[in-house]
Short mmCIF file of C-alpha atoms and ligand atoms in Angstrom, two decimals:
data_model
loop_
_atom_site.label_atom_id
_atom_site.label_comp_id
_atom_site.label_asym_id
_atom_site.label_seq_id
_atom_site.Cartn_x
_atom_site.Cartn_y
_atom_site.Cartn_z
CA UNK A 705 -0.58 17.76 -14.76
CA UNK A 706 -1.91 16.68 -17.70
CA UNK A 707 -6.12 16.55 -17.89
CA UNK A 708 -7.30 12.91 -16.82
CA UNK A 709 -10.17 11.12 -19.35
CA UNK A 710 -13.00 10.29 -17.38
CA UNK A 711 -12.20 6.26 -16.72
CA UNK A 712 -15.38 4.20 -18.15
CA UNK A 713 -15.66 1.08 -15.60
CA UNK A 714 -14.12 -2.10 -18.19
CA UNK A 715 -17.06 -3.97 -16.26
CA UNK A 716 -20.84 -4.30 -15.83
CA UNK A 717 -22.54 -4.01 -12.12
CA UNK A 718 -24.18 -7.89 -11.71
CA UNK A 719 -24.55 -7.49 -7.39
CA UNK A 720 -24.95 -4.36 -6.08
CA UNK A 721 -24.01 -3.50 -2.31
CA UNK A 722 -25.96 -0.91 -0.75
CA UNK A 723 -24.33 2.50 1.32
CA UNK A 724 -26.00 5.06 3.06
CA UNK A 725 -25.32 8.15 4.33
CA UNK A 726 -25.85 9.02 7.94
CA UNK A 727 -26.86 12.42 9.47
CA UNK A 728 -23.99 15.35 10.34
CA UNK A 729 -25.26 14.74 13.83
CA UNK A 730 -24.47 11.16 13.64
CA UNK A 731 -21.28 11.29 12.21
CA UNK A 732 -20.32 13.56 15.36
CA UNK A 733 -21.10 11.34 17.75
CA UNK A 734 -19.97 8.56 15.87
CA UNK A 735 -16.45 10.13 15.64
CA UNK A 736 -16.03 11.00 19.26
CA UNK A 737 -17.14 7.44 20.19
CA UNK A 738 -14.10 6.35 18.10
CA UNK A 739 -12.15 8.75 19.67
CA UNK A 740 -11.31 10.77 16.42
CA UNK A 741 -9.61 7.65 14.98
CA UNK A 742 -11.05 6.49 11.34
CA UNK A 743 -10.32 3.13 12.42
CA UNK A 744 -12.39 2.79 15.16
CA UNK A 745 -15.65 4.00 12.85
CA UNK A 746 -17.72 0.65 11.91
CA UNK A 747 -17.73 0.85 8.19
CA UNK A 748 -21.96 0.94 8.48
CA UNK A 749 -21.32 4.35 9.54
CA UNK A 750 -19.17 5.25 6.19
CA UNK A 751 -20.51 6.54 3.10
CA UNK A 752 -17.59 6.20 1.12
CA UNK A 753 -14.60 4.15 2.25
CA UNK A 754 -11.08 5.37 1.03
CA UNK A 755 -9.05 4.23 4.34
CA UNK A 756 -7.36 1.39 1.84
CA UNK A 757 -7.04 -0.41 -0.97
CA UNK A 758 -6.09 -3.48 0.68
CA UNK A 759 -8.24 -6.05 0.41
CA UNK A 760 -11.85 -4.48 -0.60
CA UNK A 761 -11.43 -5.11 -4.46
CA UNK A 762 -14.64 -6.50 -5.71
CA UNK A 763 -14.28 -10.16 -7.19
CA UNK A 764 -15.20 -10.89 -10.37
CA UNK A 765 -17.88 -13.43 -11.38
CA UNK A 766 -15.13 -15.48 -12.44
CA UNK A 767 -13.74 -15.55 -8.96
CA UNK A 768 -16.51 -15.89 -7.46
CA UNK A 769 -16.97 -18.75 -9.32
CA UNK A 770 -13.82 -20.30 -8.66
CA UNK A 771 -14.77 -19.92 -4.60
CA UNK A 772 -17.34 -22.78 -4.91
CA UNK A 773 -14.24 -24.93 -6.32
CA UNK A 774 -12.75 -24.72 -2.91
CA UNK A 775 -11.04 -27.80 -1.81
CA UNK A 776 -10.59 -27.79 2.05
CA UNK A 777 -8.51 -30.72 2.44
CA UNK A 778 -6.35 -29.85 5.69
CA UNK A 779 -2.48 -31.25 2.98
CA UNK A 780 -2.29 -30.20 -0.81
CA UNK A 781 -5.49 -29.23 -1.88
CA UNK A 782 -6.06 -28.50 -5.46
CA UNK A 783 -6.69 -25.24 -5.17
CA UNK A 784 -2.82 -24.39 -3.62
CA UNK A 785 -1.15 -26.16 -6.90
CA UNK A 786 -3.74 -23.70 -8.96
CA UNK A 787 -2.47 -20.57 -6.77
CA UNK A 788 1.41 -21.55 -7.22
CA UNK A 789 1.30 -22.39 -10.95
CA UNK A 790 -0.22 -18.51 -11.03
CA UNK A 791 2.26 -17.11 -8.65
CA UNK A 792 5.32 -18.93 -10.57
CA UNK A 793 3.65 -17.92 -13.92
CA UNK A 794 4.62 -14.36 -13.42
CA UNK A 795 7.60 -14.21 -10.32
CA UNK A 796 8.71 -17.50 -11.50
CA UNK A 797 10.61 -18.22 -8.23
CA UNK A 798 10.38 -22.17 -7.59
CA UNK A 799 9.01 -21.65 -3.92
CA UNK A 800 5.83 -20.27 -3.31
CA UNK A 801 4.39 -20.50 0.65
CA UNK A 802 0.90 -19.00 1.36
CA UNK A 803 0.40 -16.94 4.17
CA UNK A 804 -2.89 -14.79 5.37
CA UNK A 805 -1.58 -11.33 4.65
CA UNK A 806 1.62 -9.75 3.60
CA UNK A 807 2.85 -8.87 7.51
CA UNK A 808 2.80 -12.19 8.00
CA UNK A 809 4.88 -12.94 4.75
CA UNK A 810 6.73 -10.14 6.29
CA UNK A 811 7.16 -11.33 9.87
CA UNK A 812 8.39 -15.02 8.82
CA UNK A 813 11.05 -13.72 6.08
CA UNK A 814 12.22 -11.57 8.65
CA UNK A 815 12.97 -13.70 11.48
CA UNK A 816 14.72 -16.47 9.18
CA UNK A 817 17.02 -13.80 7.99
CA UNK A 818 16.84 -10.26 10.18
CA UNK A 819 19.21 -10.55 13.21
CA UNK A 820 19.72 -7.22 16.13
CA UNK A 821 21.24 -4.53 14.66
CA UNK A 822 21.35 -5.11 11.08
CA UNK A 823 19.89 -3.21 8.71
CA UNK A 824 17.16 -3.25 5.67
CA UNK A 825 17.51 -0.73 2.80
CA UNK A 826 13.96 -0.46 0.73
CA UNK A 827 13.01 3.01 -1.27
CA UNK A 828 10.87 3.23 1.85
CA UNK A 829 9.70 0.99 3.69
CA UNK A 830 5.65 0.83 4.14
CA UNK A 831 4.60 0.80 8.17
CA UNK A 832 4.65 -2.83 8.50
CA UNK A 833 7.76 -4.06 6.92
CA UNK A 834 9.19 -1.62 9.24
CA UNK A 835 7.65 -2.50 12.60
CA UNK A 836 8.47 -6.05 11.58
CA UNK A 837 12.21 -5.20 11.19
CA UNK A 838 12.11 -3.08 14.43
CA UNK A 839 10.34 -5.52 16.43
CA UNK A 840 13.82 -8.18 15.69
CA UNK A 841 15.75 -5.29 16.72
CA UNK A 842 16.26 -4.58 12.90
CA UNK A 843 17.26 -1.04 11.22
CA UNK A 844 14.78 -0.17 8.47
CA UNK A 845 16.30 2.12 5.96
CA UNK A 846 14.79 4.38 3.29
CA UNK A 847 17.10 5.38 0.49
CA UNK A 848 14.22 6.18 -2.13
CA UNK A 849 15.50 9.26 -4.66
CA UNK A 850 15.63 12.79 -3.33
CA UNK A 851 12.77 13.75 -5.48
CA UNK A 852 10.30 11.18 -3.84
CA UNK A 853 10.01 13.66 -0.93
CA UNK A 854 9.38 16.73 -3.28
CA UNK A 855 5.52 16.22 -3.94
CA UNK A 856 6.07 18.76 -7.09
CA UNK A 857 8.48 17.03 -9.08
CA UNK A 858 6.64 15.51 -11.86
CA UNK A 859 9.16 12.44 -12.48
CA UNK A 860 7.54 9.15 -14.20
CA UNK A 861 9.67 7.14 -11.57
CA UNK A 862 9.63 8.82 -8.03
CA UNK A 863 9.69 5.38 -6.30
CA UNK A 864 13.10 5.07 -7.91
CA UNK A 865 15.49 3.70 -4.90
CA UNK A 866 18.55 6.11 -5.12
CA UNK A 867 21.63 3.42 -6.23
CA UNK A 868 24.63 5.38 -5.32
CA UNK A 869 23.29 5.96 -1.85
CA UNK A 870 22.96 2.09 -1.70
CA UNK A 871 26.54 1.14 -2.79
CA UNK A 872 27.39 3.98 -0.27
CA UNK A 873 25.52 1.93 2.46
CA UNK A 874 26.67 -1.30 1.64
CA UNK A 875 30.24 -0.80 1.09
CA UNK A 876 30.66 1.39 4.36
CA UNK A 877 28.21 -1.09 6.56
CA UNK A 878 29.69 -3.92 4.89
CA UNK A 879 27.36 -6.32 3.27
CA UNK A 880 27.42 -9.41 6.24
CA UNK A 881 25.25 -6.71 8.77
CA UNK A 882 22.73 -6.19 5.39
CA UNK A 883 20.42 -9.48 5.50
CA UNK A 884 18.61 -8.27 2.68
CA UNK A 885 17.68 -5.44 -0.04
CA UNK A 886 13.92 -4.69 -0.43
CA UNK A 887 12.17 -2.53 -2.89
CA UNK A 888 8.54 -1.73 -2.77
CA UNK A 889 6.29 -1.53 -5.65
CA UNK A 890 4.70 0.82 -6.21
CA UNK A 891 6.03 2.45 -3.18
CA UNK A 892 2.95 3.06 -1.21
CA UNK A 893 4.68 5.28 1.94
CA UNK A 894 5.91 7.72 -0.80
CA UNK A 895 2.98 8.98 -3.17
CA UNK A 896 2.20 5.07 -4.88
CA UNK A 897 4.78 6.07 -7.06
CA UNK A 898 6.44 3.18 -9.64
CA UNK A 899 10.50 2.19 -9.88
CA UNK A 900 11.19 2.00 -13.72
CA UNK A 901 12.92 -1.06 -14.79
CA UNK A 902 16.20 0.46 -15.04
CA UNK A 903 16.18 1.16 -11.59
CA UNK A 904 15.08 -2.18 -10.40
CA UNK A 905 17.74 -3.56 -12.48
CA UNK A 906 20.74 -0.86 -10.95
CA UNK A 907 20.00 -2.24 -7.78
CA UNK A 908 19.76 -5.66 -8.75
CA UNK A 909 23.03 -5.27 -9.88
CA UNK A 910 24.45 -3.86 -6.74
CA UNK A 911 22.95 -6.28 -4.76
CA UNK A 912 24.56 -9.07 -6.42
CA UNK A 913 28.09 -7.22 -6.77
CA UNK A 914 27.61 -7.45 -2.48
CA UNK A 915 26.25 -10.82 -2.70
CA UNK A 916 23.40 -9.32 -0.59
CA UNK A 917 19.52 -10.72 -1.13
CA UNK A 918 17.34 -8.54 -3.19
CA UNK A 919 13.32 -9.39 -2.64
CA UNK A 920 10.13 -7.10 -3.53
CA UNK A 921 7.42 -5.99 -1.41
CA UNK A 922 5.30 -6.88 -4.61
CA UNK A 923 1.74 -5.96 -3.17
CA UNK A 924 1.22 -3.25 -6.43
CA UNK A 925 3.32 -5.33 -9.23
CA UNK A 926 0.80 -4.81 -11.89
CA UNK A 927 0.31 -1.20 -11.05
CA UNK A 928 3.97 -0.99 -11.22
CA UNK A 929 4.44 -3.16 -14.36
CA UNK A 930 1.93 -0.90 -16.23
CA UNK A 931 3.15 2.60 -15.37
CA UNK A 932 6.79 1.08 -16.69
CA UNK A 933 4.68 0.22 -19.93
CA UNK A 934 3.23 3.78 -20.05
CA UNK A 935 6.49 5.45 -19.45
CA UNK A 936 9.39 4.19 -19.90
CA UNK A 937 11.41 4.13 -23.25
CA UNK A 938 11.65 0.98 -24.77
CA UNK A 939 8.27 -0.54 -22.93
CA UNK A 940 5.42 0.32 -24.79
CA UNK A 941 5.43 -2.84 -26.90
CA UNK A 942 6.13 -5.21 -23.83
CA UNK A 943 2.73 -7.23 -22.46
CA UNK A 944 2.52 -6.14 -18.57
CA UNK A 945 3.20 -9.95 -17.92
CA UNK A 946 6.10 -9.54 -19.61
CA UNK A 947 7.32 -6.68 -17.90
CA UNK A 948 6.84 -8.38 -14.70
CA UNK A 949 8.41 -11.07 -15.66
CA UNK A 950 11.32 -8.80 -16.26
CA UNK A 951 11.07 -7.21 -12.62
CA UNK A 952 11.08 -10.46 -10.84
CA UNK A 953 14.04 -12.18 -12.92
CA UNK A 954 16.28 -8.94 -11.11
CA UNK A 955 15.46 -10.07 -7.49
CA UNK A 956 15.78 -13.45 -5.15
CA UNK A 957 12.00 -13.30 -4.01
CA UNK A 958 9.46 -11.69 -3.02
CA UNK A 959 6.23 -10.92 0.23
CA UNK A 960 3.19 -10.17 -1.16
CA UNK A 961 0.17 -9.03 0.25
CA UNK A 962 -2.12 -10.10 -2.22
CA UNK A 963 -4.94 -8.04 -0.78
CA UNK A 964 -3.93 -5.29 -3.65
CA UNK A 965 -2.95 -6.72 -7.30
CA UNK A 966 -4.13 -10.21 -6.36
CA UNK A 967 -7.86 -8.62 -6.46
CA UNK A 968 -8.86 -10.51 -3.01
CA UNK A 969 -10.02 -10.23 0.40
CA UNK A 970 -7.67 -11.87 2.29
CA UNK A 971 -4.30 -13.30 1.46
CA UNK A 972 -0.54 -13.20 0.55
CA UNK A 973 2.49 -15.24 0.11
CA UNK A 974 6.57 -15.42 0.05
CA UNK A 975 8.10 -16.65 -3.15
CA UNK A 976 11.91 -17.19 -3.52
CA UNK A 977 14.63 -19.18 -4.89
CA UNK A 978 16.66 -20.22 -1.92
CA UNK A 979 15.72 -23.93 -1.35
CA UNK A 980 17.36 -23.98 2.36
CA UNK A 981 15.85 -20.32 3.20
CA UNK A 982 12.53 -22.22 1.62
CA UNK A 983 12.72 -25.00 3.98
CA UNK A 984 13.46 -22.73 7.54
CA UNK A 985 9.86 -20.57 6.54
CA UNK A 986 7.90 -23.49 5.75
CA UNK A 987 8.94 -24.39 9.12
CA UNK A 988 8.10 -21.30 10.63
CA UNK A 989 4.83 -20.96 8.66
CA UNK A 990 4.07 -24.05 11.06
CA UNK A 991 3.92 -22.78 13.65
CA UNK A 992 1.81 -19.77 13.30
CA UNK A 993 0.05 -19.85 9.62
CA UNK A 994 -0.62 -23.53 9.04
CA UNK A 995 0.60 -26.39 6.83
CA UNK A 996 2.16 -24.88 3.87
CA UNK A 997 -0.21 -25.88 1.44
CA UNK A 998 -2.66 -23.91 2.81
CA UNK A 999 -0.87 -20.64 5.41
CA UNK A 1000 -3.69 -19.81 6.94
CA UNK A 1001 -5.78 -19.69 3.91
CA UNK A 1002 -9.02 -21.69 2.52
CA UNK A 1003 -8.34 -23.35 -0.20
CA UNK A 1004 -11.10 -21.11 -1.72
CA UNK A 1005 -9.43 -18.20 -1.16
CA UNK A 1006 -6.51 -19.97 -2.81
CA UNK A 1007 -8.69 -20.18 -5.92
CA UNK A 1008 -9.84 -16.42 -6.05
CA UNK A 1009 -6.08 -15.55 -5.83
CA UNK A 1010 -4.77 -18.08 -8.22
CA UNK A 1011 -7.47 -16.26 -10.61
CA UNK A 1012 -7.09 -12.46 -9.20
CA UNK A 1013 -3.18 -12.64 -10.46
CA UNK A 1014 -4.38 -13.71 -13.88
CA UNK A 1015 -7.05 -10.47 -14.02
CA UNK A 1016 -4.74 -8.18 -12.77
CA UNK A 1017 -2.69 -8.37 -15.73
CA UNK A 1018 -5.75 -7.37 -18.15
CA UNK A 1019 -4.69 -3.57 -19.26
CA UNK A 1020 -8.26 -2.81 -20.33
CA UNK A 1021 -8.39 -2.98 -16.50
CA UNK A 1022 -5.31 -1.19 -15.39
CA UNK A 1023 -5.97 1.54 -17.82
CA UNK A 1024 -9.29 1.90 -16.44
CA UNK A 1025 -7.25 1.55 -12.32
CA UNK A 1026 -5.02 3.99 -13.16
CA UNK A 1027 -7.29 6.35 -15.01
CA UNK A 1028 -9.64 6.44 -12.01
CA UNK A 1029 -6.85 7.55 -9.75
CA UNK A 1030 -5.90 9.99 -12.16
CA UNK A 1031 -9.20 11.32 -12.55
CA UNK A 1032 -9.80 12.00 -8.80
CA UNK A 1033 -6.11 13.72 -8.38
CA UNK A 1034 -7.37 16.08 -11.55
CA UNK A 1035 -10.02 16.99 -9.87
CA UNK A 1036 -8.77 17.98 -6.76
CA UNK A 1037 -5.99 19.62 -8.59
CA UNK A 1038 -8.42 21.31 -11.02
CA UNK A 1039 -9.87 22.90 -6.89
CA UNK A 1040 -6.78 24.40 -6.33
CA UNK A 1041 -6.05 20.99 -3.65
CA UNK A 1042 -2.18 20.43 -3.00
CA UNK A 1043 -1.20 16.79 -3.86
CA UNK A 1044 1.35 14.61 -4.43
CA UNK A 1045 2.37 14.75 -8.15
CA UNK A 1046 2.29 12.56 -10.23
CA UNK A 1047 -0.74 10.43 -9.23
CA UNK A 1048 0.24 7.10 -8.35
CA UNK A 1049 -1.46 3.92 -9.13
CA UNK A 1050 -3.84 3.29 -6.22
CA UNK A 1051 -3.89 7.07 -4.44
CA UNK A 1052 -4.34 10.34 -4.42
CA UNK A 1053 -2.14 11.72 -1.32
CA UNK A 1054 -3.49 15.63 -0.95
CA UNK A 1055 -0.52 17.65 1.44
CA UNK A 1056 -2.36 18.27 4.81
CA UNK A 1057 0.32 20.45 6.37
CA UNK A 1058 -0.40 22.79 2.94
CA UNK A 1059 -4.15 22.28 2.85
CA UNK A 1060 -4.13 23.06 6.70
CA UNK A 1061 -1.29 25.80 7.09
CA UNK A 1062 -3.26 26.63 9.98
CA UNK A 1063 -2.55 23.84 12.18
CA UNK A 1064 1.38 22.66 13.01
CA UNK A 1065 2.82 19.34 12.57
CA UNK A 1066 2.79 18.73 16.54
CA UNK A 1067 -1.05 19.07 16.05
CA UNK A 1068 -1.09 16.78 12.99
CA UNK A 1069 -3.28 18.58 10.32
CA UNK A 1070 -3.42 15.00 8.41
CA UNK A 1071 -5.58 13.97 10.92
CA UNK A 1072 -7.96 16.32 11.35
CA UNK A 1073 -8.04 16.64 7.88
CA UNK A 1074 -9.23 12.72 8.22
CA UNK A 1075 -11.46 13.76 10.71
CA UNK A 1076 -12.99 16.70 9.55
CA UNK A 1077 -13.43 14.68 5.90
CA UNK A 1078 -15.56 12.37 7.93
CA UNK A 1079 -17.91 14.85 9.38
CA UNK A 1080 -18.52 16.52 5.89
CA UNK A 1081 -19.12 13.73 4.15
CA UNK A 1082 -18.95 10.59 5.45
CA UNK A 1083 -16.09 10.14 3.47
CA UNK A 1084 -13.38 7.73 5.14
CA UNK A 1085 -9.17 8.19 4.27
CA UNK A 1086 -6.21 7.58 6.42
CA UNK A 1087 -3.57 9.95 7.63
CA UNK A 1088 0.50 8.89 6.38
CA UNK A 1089 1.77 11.52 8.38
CA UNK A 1090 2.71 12.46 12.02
CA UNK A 1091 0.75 10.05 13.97
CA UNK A 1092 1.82 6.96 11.74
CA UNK A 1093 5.60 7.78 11.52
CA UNK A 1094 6.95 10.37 13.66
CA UNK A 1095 9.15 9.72 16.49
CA UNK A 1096 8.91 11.07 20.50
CA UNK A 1097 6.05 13.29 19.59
CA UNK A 1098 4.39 12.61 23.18
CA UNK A 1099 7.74 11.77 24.68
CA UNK A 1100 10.36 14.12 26.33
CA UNK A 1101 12.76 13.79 23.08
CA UNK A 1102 12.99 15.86 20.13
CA UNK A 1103 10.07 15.25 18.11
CA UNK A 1104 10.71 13.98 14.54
CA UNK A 1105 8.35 13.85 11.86
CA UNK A 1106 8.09 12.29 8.28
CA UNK A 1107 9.11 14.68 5.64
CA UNK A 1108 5.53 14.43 4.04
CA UNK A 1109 2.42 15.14 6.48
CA UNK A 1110 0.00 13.21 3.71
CA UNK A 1111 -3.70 12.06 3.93
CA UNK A 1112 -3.98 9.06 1.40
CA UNK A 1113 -7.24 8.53 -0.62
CA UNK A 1114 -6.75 5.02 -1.67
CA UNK A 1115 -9.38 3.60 -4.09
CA UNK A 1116 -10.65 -0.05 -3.94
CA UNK A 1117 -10.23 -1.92 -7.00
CA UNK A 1118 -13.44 -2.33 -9.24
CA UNK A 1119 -15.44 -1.01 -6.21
CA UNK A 1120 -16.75 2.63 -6.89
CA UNK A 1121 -18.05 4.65 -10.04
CA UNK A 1122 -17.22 7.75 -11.36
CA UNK A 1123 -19.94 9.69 -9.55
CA UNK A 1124 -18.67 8.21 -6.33
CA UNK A 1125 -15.23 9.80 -7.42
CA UNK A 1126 -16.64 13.04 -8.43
CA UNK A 1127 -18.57 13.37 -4.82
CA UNK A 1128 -15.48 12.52 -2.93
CA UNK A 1129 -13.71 15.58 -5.10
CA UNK A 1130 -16.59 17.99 -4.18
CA UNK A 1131 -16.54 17.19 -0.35
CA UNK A 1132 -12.73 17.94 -0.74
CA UNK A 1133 -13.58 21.16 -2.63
CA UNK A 1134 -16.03 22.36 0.01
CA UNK A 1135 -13.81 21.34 2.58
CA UNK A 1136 -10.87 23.73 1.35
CA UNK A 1137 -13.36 26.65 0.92
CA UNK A 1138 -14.10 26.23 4.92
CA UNK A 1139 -10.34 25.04 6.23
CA UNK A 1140 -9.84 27.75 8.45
CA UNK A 1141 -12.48 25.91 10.46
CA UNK A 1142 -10.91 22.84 10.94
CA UNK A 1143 -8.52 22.69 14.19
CA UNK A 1144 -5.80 20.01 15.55
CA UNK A 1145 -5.95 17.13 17.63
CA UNK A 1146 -3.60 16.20 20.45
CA UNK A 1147 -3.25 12.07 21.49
CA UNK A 1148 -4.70 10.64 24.46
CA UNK A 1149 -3.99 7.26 24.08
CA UNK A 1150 -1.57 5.45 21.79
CA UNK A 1151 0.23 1.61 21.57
CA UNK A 1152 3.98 1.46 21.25
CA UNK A 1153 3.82 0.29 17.59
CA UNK A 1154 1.64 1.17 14.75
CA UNK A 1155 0.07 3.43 16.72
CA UNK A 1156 -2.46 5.29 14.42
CA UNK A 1157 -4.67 2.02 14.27
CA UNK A 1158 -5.34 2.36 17.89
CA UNK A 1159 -4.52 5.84 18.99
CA UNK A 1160 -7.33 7.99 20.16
CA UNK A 1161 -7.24 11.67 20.19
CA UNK A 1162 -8.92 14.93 21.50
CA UNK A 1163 -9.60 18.12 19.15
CA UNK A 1164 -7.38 21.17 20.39
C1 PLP B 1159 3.56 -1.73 0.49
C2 PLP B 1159 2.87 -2.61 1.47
N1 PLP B 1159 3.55 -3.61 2.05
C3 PLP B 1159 2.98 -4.44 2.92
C4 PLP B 1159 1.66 -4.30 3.30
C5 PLP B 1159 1.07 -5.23 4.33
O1 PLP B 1159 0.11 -6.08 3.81
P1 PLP B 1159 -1.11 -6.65 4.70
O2 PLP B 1159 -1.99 -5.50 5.02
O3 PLP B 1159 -1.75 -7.66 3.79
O4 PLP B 1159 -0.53 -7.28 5.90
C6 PLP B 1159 0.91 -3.27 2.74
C7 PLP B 1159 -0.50 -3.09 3.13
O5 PLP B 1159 -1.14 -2.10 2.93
C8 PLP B 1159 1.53 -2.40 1.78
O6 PLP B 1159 0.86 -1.41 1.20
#
């Protein structure tokens, strides 16, 4: 791997936030109140907060500003025309419906066009988009490359959906049980890793030879757009906007949650081309989001996204995004710290089943490596591993588990500092000097779906 620069922050602190760190002894009691789960920890208790990078960027002044613009009429507020001219501006898709978060984008795309027993190829899928599918009685489907489950590879395109395998699919399903093609970007379930453009456009291609729907999972497109302009041949020239632009023209819509690239709180949306698909969501929006000027959304928050999609395309700032992930995964692979490689856009993923050889898959070393990260520093990440994916662990079946047993550092966008990044690496290093220490956990509790945001645990 390549030695990262130190990222210098493209931006000047103007509000400060304080954090504190609480005592050892704290932090113990804290975690069994939360019964080992990260989740469960109020985020006073946390020092320095990796669990996601979904909605915790910092705004910018310019956002900020734009949230005193609000307009709250209930019907077509000014603000909603601002946020679709920006969403249109770069996916250029004609419809553009607001919703609260992506799963929601998710769950109404899905139940206009996901019927029992069909399925939905993606690279892979991230956890909601597949619970949503499941939940209709759906089969999510992960065809990503071979190499996007070999953390050592060093490939610029590891979120690459593998195109033969997808022909395969469709000609021997047939495409009438395939509702729709999805591709996520960057793929956030496999490393954060980008598709190049080629590949977007392969499957494009196959889509439309089927006549099957192709739509995005677009939450990273900027992250996505600007690795494409890093590394692929023929892109260095392009303008990230442009490059997205590209993307979107291969694909029939898109969900968004534009808690990532749209550098906001709250939010997401579903733009498309299909007027009559357009029409059956609005109506379902309805019913659970709101009027569809507004999907559950202030019109302020409209603003700060209509101006978030704009910012995101600045590459003083995704150099600097990028280059702070990068940093952070040199460090810890400067410790001797097994990771996914390459870095992806918004995450460092270290290996827990390698970092904790100790400790075996039905004892889920990604979470105790969550946990014990916790107790050393205060320092929170999530587990993408054994308790968010794997099948009939608890159950009287044979137990499957994901091929990668990850713990994901995500980093917020515009949030932390270098220093804040070199503490997080030292805990880590400290951390690996001492593994031997750290033991597994066993569930107590756990929720049919998405269990790891509920589940509570006991150390072995
Ligand atoms: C790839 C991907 N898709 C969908 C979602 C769901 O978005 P939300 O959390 O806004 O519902 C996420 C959230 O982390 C994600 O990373």
């Amino acid at each position: 791997m390549p030695r990262a620069k130190m990222p210098v922050e493209p931006y000047r602190v103007k509000v400060v936030e304080p954090i504190r760190r609480i005592s050892r002894r704290e932090r113990k009691a804290v975690l069994k109140r939360a019964g080992f789960n990260v989740f469960n920890i109020p985020a006073e208790k946390i020092f320095i907060d990796l669990l996601t990078d979904s909605g915790t960027s910092a705004m910018s002044d310019n956002q900020w500003a734009g949230i005193m613009l609000g307009d709250e009429s209930y019907a077509g507020a000014r603000n909603y025309f601002h946020f679709a001219e920006a969403v249109r501006a770069i996916f250029g898709f004609p419809h553009v419906i607001p919703t609260h978060q992506g799963r929601a984008a998710e769950r109404i795309l899905f139940e206009a066009m996901v019927k029992k027993g069909e399925t939905v190829p993606n690279n892979i899928h991230f956890d909601t988009t597949r619970a949503n599918i499941e939940v209709r009685g759906g089969i999510p489907l992960d065809l990503a490359i071979e190499e996007a489950y070999d953390p050592r590879v060093e490939l610029p395109f590891k979120g690459n959906m593998d195109v033969k395998k997808l022909d395969r699919f469709i000609r021997r399903t047939g495409p009438k049980k395939i509702p729709l093609v999805m591709m996520t970007v960057t793929n956030n379930s496999g490393g954060g890793q980008p598709a190049s453009l080629q590949n977007i456009r392969q499957v494009s291609e196959v889509c439309r030879g089927y006549g099957v729907p192709f739509y995005f999972d677009a939450c990273r497109f900027a992250e996505n757009a600007y690795f494409i302009k890093k590394k692929e041949p023929g892109c260095s020239r392009k303008t990230v906007l442009k490059i997205a632009r590209e993307m979107f023209a291969c694909a029939d819509g898109a969900t968004m949650s534009a808690k990532k690239d749209a550098l906001v709180n709250i939010g997401g949306f579903i733009t498309l081309i299909d007027d009559d698909l357009a029409r059956r969501l609005k109506n379902l929006l309805i019913i659970s989001e709101g009027f569809p000027t507004y999907g559950g959304l202030a019109g302020r928050d409209l603003e700060a996204l209509a101006r978030g999609l704009q910012e995101v395309l600045e590459e003083d700032y995704l150099e600097h995004r990028t280059g702070q992930v990068a940093y952070l995964g040199d460090l810890l692979d400067k410790s001797g710290i097994p990771i996914y490689k390459p870095v992806g856009g918004h995450a460092v993923y270290i290996l827990a089943d390698e970092f904790l050889p100790h400790i075996p898959r039905h004892q889920y070393p990604g979470w105790a490596l969550t946990v014990a990260l916790y107790l050393e520093a205060g320092i929170r990440s999530v587990e993408i591993g054994g308790v968010m994916f794997a099948k009939d662990t608890e159950g009287r079946g044979k137990a499957r588990y994901p091929k990668l047993e990850l713990v994901r550092l995500a980093i917020p966008r515009r949030v932390y500092t270098v220093s804040h990044l070199n503490y997080v690496a030292e805990a880590l290093a400290e951390l690996y000097r001492n593994k031997d220490k750290i033991r597994g956990f066993r569930i107590v509790e756990q929720a049919p779906h998405l269990r790891h945001f509920t589940v509570r645990m006991e150390e072995i």
